[in-house]
Amino acid sequence: QVHLAESGGGLVKPGGSLRLSCAASGFTFSDYYMSWMRQAPGKGLEWVSHISSSGTYTYHTDSVKGRFTISRDNTKNSLYLQMNSLRADDTAVYYCTRAASCGGASCLDYWGQGTLVAVSS
Amino acid sequence: DIQMTQSPTSLSASVGDRVTMTCRASQNINNNLNWYQQKPGKAPKFLIYVASNLQSGVPSRFSGSGSETDFTLTISNLQPEDFATYYCQQTYSDPYTFGQGTKLEIK
């Protein structure tokens, strides 16, 4: 069955960097767009980044543009999020998600368990 | 960006009740609207796509409706496991924004 497992979260100082990874299994990874979502403590869900199946097309929400980079390695069934210049408001649980086509539109049909990124001095 | 507004912010109900929550988009999104359920400390679970289609395995007591800018999620015959926070999400245009959530609590 589909399984997504994030890793790489932790405590980092403002201005620091982290690289999140997501190991995918149970499906043909190279057939799917993939996305990162985040959820700040006690808050709602926020779309962060997504990447096309081949990796050619990427999108980042405005608040992370120029600081975060989404990438993937289809030979390793892995998704990544390089996060630089981290700020306190980047503190959140980060979820790796599979973006499928549902009824002709996009949907996030599988989610990982999440990894916590805490930015604090 | 398209703004998604959910109401109410919270909702109290009892087991066996029927509840409805709404999601409004700041512009026409056709029916490109998904619903997710999230329980405390867990990842969201995908429930409904394209406004009214149940994801495989989702109980039939869940239903969705709406189009353009106004959408609803209805849960009939509430079960204990349904008490959670529900989020809508538009996938009409980037960024695929979420509503702020409706927390369904036990009365």
Coordinates of N, CA and C in Angstrom, one line a residue:
Chain A
Q1 N 0.8 -1.2 0.0 CA 0.0 0.0 0.0 C 0.9 1.2 0.0
V2 N 0.3 2.4 -0.3 CA 1.0 3.6 -0.4 C 1.5 4.0 1.0
H3 N 2.8 4.4 1.0 CA 3.4 4.8 2.3 C 4.3 6.0 2.0
L4 N 4.2 7.1 2.8 CA 5.1 8.2 2.7 C 5.7 8.5 4.1
A5 N 7.0 8.6 4.1 CA 7.7 8.7 5.4 C 8.6 9.9 5.4
E6 N 8.3 10.9 6.1 CA 9.2 12.1 6.2 C 10.3 12.0 7.2
S7 N 11.4 12.7 7.0 CA 12.5 12.7 7.9 C 13.2 14.0 7.7
G8 N 14.1 14.3 8.7 CA 14.9 15.5 8.6 C 14.5 16.7 9.4
G9 N 13.4 16.6 10.1 CA 12.9 17.7 10.9 C 13.8 17.9 12.1
G10 N 13.6 19.0 12.8 CA 14.4 19.2 14.1 C 14.3 20.6 14.5
L11 N 15.2 21.0 15.5 CA 15.3 22.3 16.0 C 16.5 23.0 15.3
V12 N 16.2 24.2 14.8 CA 17.2 25.0 14.1 C 17.1 26.4 14.5
K13 N 18.2 27.1 14.4 CA 18.2 28.5 14.8 C 17.7 29.4 13.6
P14 N 17.2 30.6 13.9 CA 16.8 31.4 12.8 C 18.0 31.7 11.9
G15 N 17.7 31.7 10.6 CA 18.7 31.8 9.5 C 19.4 30.5 9.1
G16 N 19.1 29.4 9.8 CA 19.7 28.2 9.5 C 19.0 27.4 8.4
S17 N 19.4 26.2 8.1 CA 18.9 25.4 7.0 C 18.6 24.0 7.5
L18 N 17.7 23.4 6.8 CA 17.3 22.0 7.0 C 16.9 21.4 5.7
R19 N 17.1 20.1 5.5 CA 16.6 19.4 4.3 C 15.7 18.3 4.7
L20 N 14.4 18.4 4.3 CA 13.5 17.4 4.6 C 13.5 16.4 3.5
S21 N 13.3 15.1 3.9 CA 13.2 14.0 2.9 C 11.9 13.3 3.1
C22 N 11.4 12.7 2.0 CA 10.2 11.9 2.1 C 10.4 10.6 1.2
A23 N 10.4 9.5 1.9 CA 10.6 8.2 1.2 C 9.2 7.7 0.8
A24 N 9.0 7.4 -0.5 CA 7.7 6.9 -1.0 C 7.8 5.4 -1.3
S25 N 6.7 4.7 -1.1 CA 6.7 3.3 -1.5 C 5.2 2.9 -1.7
G26 N 5.0 1.8 -2.4 CA 3.7 1.3 -2.7 C 3.0 1.8 -3.9
F27 N 3.7 2.7 -4.7 CA 3.1 3.2 -5.9 C 4.3 3.6 -6.9
T28 N 4.0 3.8 -8.1 CA 5.0 4.3 -9.1 C 5.2 5.8 -8.9
F29 N 6.3 6.0 -8.1 CA 6.5 7.4 -7.7 C 6.6 8.4 -8.9
S30 N 7.3 8.0 -9.9 CA 7.5 8.8 -11.1 C 6.3 9.2 -11.9
D31 N 5.1 8.6 -11.5 CA 3.9 8.9 -12.2 C 3.1 10.1 -11.5
Y32 N 3.6 10.5 -10.4 CA 2.8 11.5 -9.6 C 3.5 12.8 -9.3
Y33 N 2.7 13.9 -9.4 CA 3.1 15.1 -8.7 C 3.2 14.8 -7.2
M34 N 4.1 15.5 -6.5 CA 4.2 15.5 -5.1 C 4.2 16.9 -4.5
S35 N 3.8 16.9 -3.2 CA 3.7 18.3 -2.6 C 4.1 18.2 -1.2
W36 N 4.5 19.4 -0.7 CA 4.7 19.6 0.8 C 3.7 20.5 1.3
M37 N 3.1 20.1 2.4 CA 2.1 21.0 3.2 C 2.8 21.2 4.5
R38 N 2.3 22.3 5.2 CA 2.7 22.5 6.6 C 1.6 23.0 7.4
Q39 N 1.8 22.8 8.7 CA 0.8 23.2 9.7 C 1.5 23.7 10.9
A40 N 1.4 25.0 11.2 CA 2.0 25.6 12.3 C 1.2 25.1 13.6
P41 N 1.8 25.1 14.7 CA 1.1 24.7 16.0 C -0.2 25.3 16.2
G42 N -1.3 24.5 16.3 CA -2.6 25.0 16.6 C -3.2 25.8 15.4
K43 N -2.6 25.7 14.2 CA -3.2 26.4 13.1 C -3.6 25.5 12.0
G44 N -4.1 26.1 10.9 CA -4.6 25.3 9.7 C -3.5 24.9 8.8
L45 N -3.9 24.3 7.7 CA -3.0 23.7 6.7 C -2.6 24.8 5.7
E46 N -1.4 24.7 5.3 CA -0.8 25.6 4.3 C -0.1 24.8 3.2
W47 N -0.4 25.1 1.9 CA 0.3 24.6 0.8 C 1.7 25.2 0.7
V48 N 2.7 24.5 0.6 CA 4.1 25.0 0.6 C 4.7 25.0 -0.8
S49 N 4.7 23.7 -1.3 CA 5.4 23.5 -2.6 C 4.9 22.3 -3.3
H50 N 4.9 22.3 -4.7 CA 4.7 21.1 -5.4 C 5.6 20.9 -6.6
I51 N 5.7 19.7 -7.0 CA 6.7 19.4 -8.1 C 6.0 18.4 -9.1
S52 N 6.2 18.6 -10.3 CA 5.7 17.7 -11.3 C 6.3 16.3 -11.3
S53 N 5.7 15.4 -12.0 CA 6.2 14.0 -11.9 C 7.6 13.8 -12.4
S54 N 8.0 14.6 -13.4 CA 9.4 14.5 -13.9 C 10.3 15.5 -13.1
G55 N 9.8 16.4 -12.4 CA 10.6 17.4 -11.7 C 10.8 18.7 -12.5
T56 N 10.2 18.7 -13.6 CA 10.4 19.9 -14.5 C 9.7 21.1 -14.0
Y57 N 8.6 21.0 -13.5 CA 7.8 22.1 -13.0 C 7.7 22.1 -11.5
T58 N 8.0 23.3 -10.9 CA 7.9 23.4 -9.4 C 7.1 24.6 -9.1
Y59 N 6.5 24.6 -7.9 CA 5.7 25.8 -7.4 C 6.0 26.0 -6.0
H60 N 6.2 27.2 -5.5 CA 6.4 27.5 -4.1 C 5.5 28.7 -3.7
T61 N 4.9 28.5 -2.6 CA 4.1 29.6 -2.1 C 4.9 30.9 -1.9
D62 N 4.3 32.0 -1.9 CA 5.1 33.3 -1.9 C 6.0 33.4 -0.6
S63 N 5.5 32.9 0.5 CA 6.2 33.1 1.8 C 7.5 32.3 1.8
V64 N 7.7 31.4 0.9 CA 8.9 30.6 1.0 C 9.8 30.7 -0.3
K65 N 9.2 31.5 -1.3 CA 10.0 31.7 -2.5 C 11.4 32.3 -2.3
G66 N 12.4 31.7 -2.9 CA 13.7 32.2 -2.7 C 14.4 31.6 -1.5
R67 N 13.7 30.9 -0.7 CA 14.3 30.3 0.5 C 14.1 28.7 0.5
F68 N 13.0 28.2 0.0 CA 12.8 26.8 0.0 C 12.9 26.3 -1.5
T69 N 13.4 25.1 -1.6 CA 13.4 24.4 -3.0 C 12.9 23.0 -2.9
I70 N 11.9 22.7 -3.6 CA 11.4 21.3 -3.7 C 12.2 20.6 -4.8
S71 N 12.5 19.3 -4.6 CA 13.1 18.5 -5.6 C 12.7 17.1 -5.4
R72 N 13.1 16.2 -6.4 CA 12.8 14.8 -6.3 C 13.8 14.0 -7.0
D73 N 14.0 12.8 -6.6 CA 14.8 11.8 -7.2 C 14.0 10.6 -7.5
N74 N 13.6 10.5 -8.8 CA 12.7 9.3 -9.1 C 13.4 8.0 -9.1
T75 N 14.7 8.0 -9.1 CA 15.5 6.7 -9.0 C 15.5 6.2 -7.6
K76 N 15.3 7.1 -6.7 CA 15.3 6.8 -5.2 C 13.9 6.8 -4.6
N77 N 12.9 7.1 -5.4 CA 11.5 7.3 -4.9 C 11.5 8.3 -3.7
S78 N 12.1 9.4 -3.9 CA 12.3 10.3 -2.8 C 11.9 11.8 -3.2
L79 N 11.3 12.5 -2.3 CA 11.0 13.9 -2.4 C 11.8 14.6 -1.4
Y80 N 12.2 15.9 -1.7 CA 13.0 16.7 -0.8 C 12.4 18.1 -0.7
L81 N 12.8 18.7 0.4 CA 12.5 20.1 0.6 C 13.7 20.8 1.3
Q82 N 14.5 21.5 0.5 CA 15.6 22.2 1.1 C 15.1 23.6 1.6
M83 N 15.3 23.8 2.9 CA 14.8 25.0 3.5 C 16.0 25.8 4.0
N84 N 16.2 27.0 3.5 CA 17.2 27.9 3.9 C 16.7 29.2 4.5
S85 N 17.5 29.9 5.2 CA 17.1 31.2 5.8 C 15.8 31.0 6.6
L86 N 15.8 30.0 7.4 CA 14.6 29.7 8.2 C 14.3 30.8 9.2
R87 N 12.9 31.0 9.4 CA 12.4 32.0 10.3 C 11.5 31.3 11.3
A88 N 11.2 32.1 12.3 CA 10.4 31.5 13.4 C 9.0 31.1 12.8
D89 N 8.5 31.9 11.9 CA 7.2 31.5 11.3 C 7.2 30.4 10.4
D90 N 8.3 29.7 10.2 CA 8.4 28.5 9.4 C 8.2 27.3 10.3
T91 N 8.1 27.5 11.6 CA 7.9 26.5 12.6 C 6.5 25.8 12.3
A92 N 6.6 24.5 12.1 CA 5.4 23.8 11.7 C 5.7 22.3 11.6
V93 N 4.6 21.5 11.5 CA 4.8 20.1 11.0 C 4.7 20.1 9.5
Y94 N 5.6 19.5 8.9 CA 5.7 19.5 7.4 C 5.2 18.1 6.9
Y95 N 4.3 18.1 6.0 CA 3.7 16.8 5.5 C 4.1 16.6 4.1
C96 N 4.5 15.5 3.7 CA 4.7 15.0 2.4 C 3.4 14.4 1.9
T97 N 3.0 14.8 0.7 CA 1.7 14.4 0.2 C 1.8 13.9 -1.3
R98 N 1.0 13.0 -1.7 CA 0.9 12.6 -3.1 C -0.2 13.4 -3.7
A99 N 0.0 14.0 -4.8 CA -1.0 14.7 -5.6 C -1.5 13.9 -6.7
A100 N -2.7 13.4 -6.6 CA -3.3 12.6 -7.7 C -4.3 13.4 -8.5
S101 N -4.7 12.7 -9.6 CA -5.8 13.3 -10.3 C -7.1 12.7 -9.9
C102 N -8.0 13.4 -9.4 CA -9.3 12.9 -8.9 C -10.4 13.6 -9.6
G103 N -11.1 12.9 -10.4 CA -12.2 13.5 -11.2 C -11.7 14.6 -12.1
G104 N -10.5 14.5 -12.5 CA -10.0 15.5 -13.4 C -9.3 16.7 -12.7
A105 N -9.4 16.7 -11.4 CA -8.8 17.8 -10.7 C -7.8 17.2 -9.7
S106 N -7.0 18.1 -9.1 CA -5.9 17.6 -8.2 C -6.5 17.3 -6.8
C107 N -5.9 16.3 -6.2 CA -6.3 16.0 -4.8 C -5.1 15.4 -4.1
L108 N -5.0 15.6 -2.8 CA -3.9 15.0 -2.0 C -4.4 13.8 -1.3
D109 N -4.2 12.7 -2.0 CA -4.9 11.4 -1.6 C -4.1 10.6 -0.5
Y110 N -2.8 10.9 -0.4 CA -2.0 10.2 0.7 C -1.1 11.2 1.3
W111 N -1.0 11.1 2.7 CA -0.2 12.0 3.5 C 0.8 11.2 4.3
G112 N 2.0 11.7 4.5 CA 2.9 11.1 5.5 C 2.4 11.5 6.9
Q113 N 3.2 11.0 7.9 CA 2.9 11.3 9.3 C 3.3 12.7 9.7
G114 N 4.2 13.3 8.9 CA 4.7 14.6 9.3 C 6.0 14.6 10.0
T115 N 6.7 15.7 9.9 CA 8.0 15.9 10.6 C 8.0 17.3 11.1
L116 N 8.4 17.5 12.4 CA 8.3 18.8 13.0 C 9.6 19.6 12.8
V117 N 9.4 20.8 12.3 CA 10.5 21.8 12.1 C 10.2 22.9 13.1
A118 N 11.2 23.1 14.0 CA 11.1 24.2 15.0 C 12.2 25.2 14.8
V119 N 11.9 26.4 14.6 CA 12.9 27.4 14.4 C 12.9 28.4 15.6
S120 N 14.0 28.3 16.4 CA 14.1 29.1 17.6 C 15.5 29.3 18.0
S121 N 15.8 30.4 18.6 CA 17.2 30.6 19.1 C 17.3 30.1 20.5
Chain B
D1 N -4.3 35.3 -4.8 CA -4.7 33.9 -4.3 C -6.1 33.9 -4.0
I2 N -6.7 32.7 -4.2 CA -8.1 32.4 -3.8 C -8.2 32.2 -2.3
Q3 N -9.1 32.9 -1.7 CA -9.4 32.8 -0.3 C -10.5 31.8 -0.1
M4 N -10.3 30.9 0.9 CA -11.3 29.9 1.3 C -11.8 30.2 2.7
T5 N -13.1 30.4 2.9 CA -13.6 30.7 4.2 C -14.6 29.7 4.6
Q6 N -14.3 29.1 5.8 CA -15.2 28.0 6.3 C -16.0 28.5 7.4
S7 N -17.2 28.0 7.5 CA -18.1 28.4 8.7 C -19.0 27.2 9.0
P8 N -19.3 27.0 10.3 CA -18.7 27.8 11.4 C -17.3 27.4 11.7
T9 N -16.6 28.2 12.6 CA -15.3 27.8 13.0 C -15.3 26.6 13.9
S10 N -16.3 26.5 14.7 CA -16.5 25.3 15.5 C -18.0 24.9 15.6
L11 N -18.3 23.7 15.9 CA -19.6 23.1 15.8 C -19.7 22.1 16.9
S12 N -20.8 22.1 17.7 CA -21.0 21.1 18.7 C -22.2 20.2 18.2
A13 N -22.1 18.9 18.4 CA -23.2 18.0 18.0 C -23.1 16.7 18.8
S14 N -24.1 16.0 18.7 CA -24.2 14.7 19.4 C -24.1 13.5 18.4
V15 N -23.7 12.4 19.0 CA -23.7 11.1 18.2 C -25.1 10.9 17.6
G16 N -25.2 10.6 16.3 CA -26.5 10.4 15.7 C -27.1 11.7 15.0
D17 N -26.5 12.8 15.3 CA -27.0 14.1 14.6 C -26.5 14.1 13.2
R18 N -27.2 15.1 12.5 CA -26.8 15.4 11.1 C -26.2 16.9 11.2
V19 N -25.0 17.0 10.6 CA -24.4 18.4 10.7 C -24.0 18.8 9.3
T20 N -24.0 20.1 9.1 CA -23.6 20.7 7.8 C -22.6 21.8 8.1
M21 N -21.5 21.9 7.3 CA -20.6 23.0 7.4 C -20.3 23.5 6.0
T22 N -19.9 24.8 5.9 CA -19.8 25.4 4.6 C -18.4 25.9 4.3
C23 N -18.2 26.1 3.0 CA -16.9 26.6 2.5 C -17.2 27.5 1.4
R24 N -16.7 28.7 1.5 CA -16.9 29.7 0.4 C -15.6 30.1 -0.2
A25 N -15.6 30.2 -1.5 CA -14.4 30.6 -2.2 C -14.5 32.1 -2.6
S26 N -13.4 32.8 -2.7 CA -13.5 34.2 -3.0 C -13.7 34.5 -4.5
Q27 N -13.6 33.4 -5.3 CA -14.0 33.5 -6.7 C -14.5 32.1 -7.2
N28 N -15.0 32.1 -8.4 CA -15.5 30.9 -8.9 C -14.4 29.8 -9.1
I29 N -14.5 28.7 -8.5 CA -13.6 27.6 -8.6 C -14.2 26.4 -9.3
N30 N -15.3 26.6 -10.0 CA -16.0 25.5 -10.6 C -16.4 24.5 -9.5
N31 N -16.0 23.3 -9.7 CA -16.2 22.3 -8.6 C -14.9 21.7 -8.1
N32 N -13.8 22.5 -8.2 CA -12.5 22.0 -7.9 C -12.3 22.2 -6.3
L33 N -13.0 21.4 -5.6 CA -13.0 21.5 -4.1 C -12.9 20.2 -3.5
N34 N -11.9 20.1 -2.6 CA -11.7 18.8 -1.8 C -12.0 19.1 -0.3
W35 N -12.3 18.0 0.4 CA -12.5 18.0 1.8 C -11.6 17.0 2.5
Y36 N -11.0 17.4 3.6 CA -10.2 16.6 4.4 C -10.6 16.6 5.9
Q37 N -10.3 15.5 6.5 CA -10.6 15.3 8.0 C -9.3 15.2 8.7
Q38 N -9.1 15.9 9.8 CA -7.9 15.8 10.6 C -8.3 15.6 12.1
K39 N -7.7 14.5 12.7 CA -7.8 14.3 14.1 C -6.6 14.8 14.8
P40 N -6.7 15.1 16.1 CA -5.5 15.7 16.8 C -4.3 14.8 16.7
G41 N -3.2 15.4 16.3 CA -1.9 14.7 16.3 C -1.7 13.8 15.1
K42 N -2.7 13.8 14.2 CA -2.6 12.9 13.0 C -2.6 13.8 11.7
A43 N -2.2 13.1 10.6 CA -2.2 13.7 9.3 C -3.6 13.8 8.8
P44 N -3.9 14.8 8.0 CA -5.2 14.8 7.4 C -5.5 13.6 6.6
K45 N -6.8 13.3 6.5 CA -7.3 12.2 5.6 C -8.2 12.8 4.6
F46 N -8.0 12.3 3.4 CA -8.7 12.8 2.2 C -10.1 12.2 2.2
L47 N -11.2 13.0 2.1 CA -12.5 12.5 2.1 C -13.3 12.6 0.8
I48 N -13.3 13.8 0.2 CA -14.2 14.1 -0.9 C -13.4 14.9 -2.0
Y49 N -13.7 14.6 -3.2 CA -13.0 15.3 -4.3 C -14.1 15.9 -5.3
V50 N -13.7 16.9 -6.0 CA -14.6 17.5 -7.0 C -15.9 17.8 -6.4
A51 N -15.9 18.3 -5.2 CA -17.1 18.8 -4.4 C -18.0 17.7 -3.9
S52 N -18.2 16.6 -4.6 CA -19.2 15.7 -4.2 C -18.9 14.2 -4.3
N53 N -17.7 13.9 -4.6 CA -17.3 12.5 -4.9 C -16.5 11.9 -3.7
L54 N -17.1 10.9 -3.1 CA -16.4 10.3 -1.9 C -15.2 9.5 -2.4
Q55 N -14.1 9.7 -1.7 CA -12.9 8.9 -1.8 C -13.2 7.5 -1.4
S56 N -12.6 6.5 -2.1 CA -12.8 5.1 -1.7 C -12.6 4.9 -0.3
G57 N -13.5 4.2 0.3 CA -13.4 3.8 1.8 C -14.1 4.8 2.7
V58 N -14.5 5.9 2.2 CA -15.1 6.9 3.1 C -16.6 6.5 3.3
P59 N -17.1 6.5 4.5 CA -18.4 6.1 4.7 C -19.5 7.0 4.0
S60 N -20.6 6.4 3.6 CA -21.6 7.1 2.9 C -22.3 8.1 3.7
R61 N -22.1 8.2 5.0 CA -22.8 9.2 5.8 C -22.2 10.6 5.5
F62 N -21.0 10.6 4.8 CA -20.4 11.8 4.4 C -20.9 12.2 3.0
S63 N -21.2 13.5 2.8 CA -21.6 13.9 1.5 C -21.2 15.3 1.3
G64 N -20.9 15.7 0.0 CA -20.5 17.0 -0.3 C -21.4 17.5 -1.5
S65 N -21.5 18.9 -1.5 CA -22.3 19.5 -2.6 C -21.8 20.9 -2.8
G66 N -22.3 21.5 -3.9 CA -21.9 22.8 -4.2 C -21.2 23.0 -5.5
S67 N -21.0 24.2 -5.9 CA -20.3 24.5 -7.2 C -20.0 26.0 -7.2
E68 N -19.1 26.4 -8.0 CA -18.7 27.8 -8.2 C -18.0 28.4 -6.9
T69 N -18.8 29.0 -6.0 CA -18.2 29.6 -4.9 C -18.7 29.0 -3.5
D70 N -19.7 28.3 -3.5 CA -20.3 27.8 -2.3 C -20.5 26.3 -2.2
F71 N -20.0 25.8 -1.1 CA -19.9 24.3 -1.0 C -20.3 23.9 0.4
T72 N -20.8 22.7 0.6 CA -21.1 22.2 1.9 C -20.6 20.7 2.1
L73 N -20.3 20.4 3.3 CA -20.0 19.1 3.7 C -21.1 18.7 4.8
T74 N -21.7 17.6 4.5 CA -22.8 17.1 5.5 C -22.4 15.8 6.0
I75 N -22.5 15.6 7.3 CA -22.3 14.3 7.9 C -23.6 13.8 8.5
S76 N -24.2 12.7 8.1 CA -25.4 12.2 8.7 C -25.1 11.2 9.7
N77 N -26.0 11.0 10.7 CA -25.8 10.0 11.7 C -24.4 10.0 12.3
L78 N -24.0 11.1 12.9 CA -22.6 11.3 13.4 C -22.2 10.1 14.3
Q79 N -21.0 9.7 14.0 CA -20.4 8.6 14.8 C -19.2 9.2 15.7
P80 N -18.9 8.5 16.7 CA -17.8 9.0 17.6 C -16.5 9.4 16.9
E81 N -16.2 8.6 15.9 CA -14.9 8.8 15.2 C -15.0 10.0 14.2
D82 N -16.1 10.6 14.1 CA -16.3 11.7 13.1 C -15.9 13.1 13.8
F83 N -15.7 13.1 15.1 CA -15.4 14.3 15.8 C -13.9 14.6 15.5
A84 N -13.7 15.7 14.7 CA -12.4 16.1 14.1 C -12.5 17.5 13.6
T85 N -11.4 17.9 12.9 CA -11.5 19.2 12.2 C -11.5 18.9 10.7
Y86 N -12.4 19.7 10.0 CA -12.6 19.5 8.6 C -12.1 20.7 7.8
Y87 N -11.3 20.4 6.8 CA -10.8 21.5 5.9 C -11.2 21.3 4.5
C88 N -11.6 22.4 3.9 CA -11.8 22.4 2.4 C -10.5 23.0 1.8
Q89 N -10.4 22.6 0.5 CA -9.2 23.0 -0.3 C -9.6 23.2 -1.7
Q90 N -9.3 24.3 -2.3 CA -9.5 24.5 -3.7 C -8.3 24.1 -4.5
T91 N -8.6 23.5 -5.7 CA -7.5 23.1 -6.6 C -7.8 23.7 -8.0
Y92 N -8.4 24.9 -8.0 CA -8.6 25.5 -9.2 C -7.4 26.3 -9.8
S93 N -6.7 26.9 -8.8 CA -5.5 27.6 -9.3 C -4.4 27.7 -8.2
D94 N -3.2 27.7 -8.6 CA -2.1 27.8 -7.6 C -2.1 29.2 -6.9
P95 N -1.9 29.2 -5.6 CA -1.6 28.1 -4.7 C -2.9 27.4 -4.2
Y96 N -2.9 26.2 -4.1 CA -4.1 25.4 -3.7 C -4.5 25.6 -2.3
T97 N -5.2 26.7 -2.0 CA -5.4 27.1 -0.6 C -6.5 26.3 0.1
F98 N -6.3 26.3 1.4 CA -7.2 25.7 2.3 C -8.1 26.7 3.1
G99 N -9.2 26.2 3.5 CA -10.0 27.0 4.5 C -9.3 26.9 5.9
Q100 N -9.8 27.6 6.8 CA -9.2 27.7 8.1 C -9.6 26.5 9.0
G101 N -10.6 25.8 8.5 CA -11.1 24.6 9.3 C -12.3 24.8 10.1
T102 N -13.1 23.7 10.2 CA -14.3 23.7 11.1 C -14.0 22.5 12.1
K103 N -14.0 22.9 13.4 CA -13.8 21.9 14.4 C -15.1 21.3 14.9
L104 N -15.3 20.0 14.7 CA -16.6 19.4 15.1 C -16.3 18.7 16.5
E105 N -17.1 19.2 17.5 CA -16.9 18.7 18.8 C -18.1 18.0 19.3
I106 N -17.9 17.2 20.3 CA -19.0 16.5 20.9 C -19.7 17.4 21.9
K107 N -21.0 17.4 21.8 CA -21.8 18.2 22.7 C -22.0 17.5 24.0

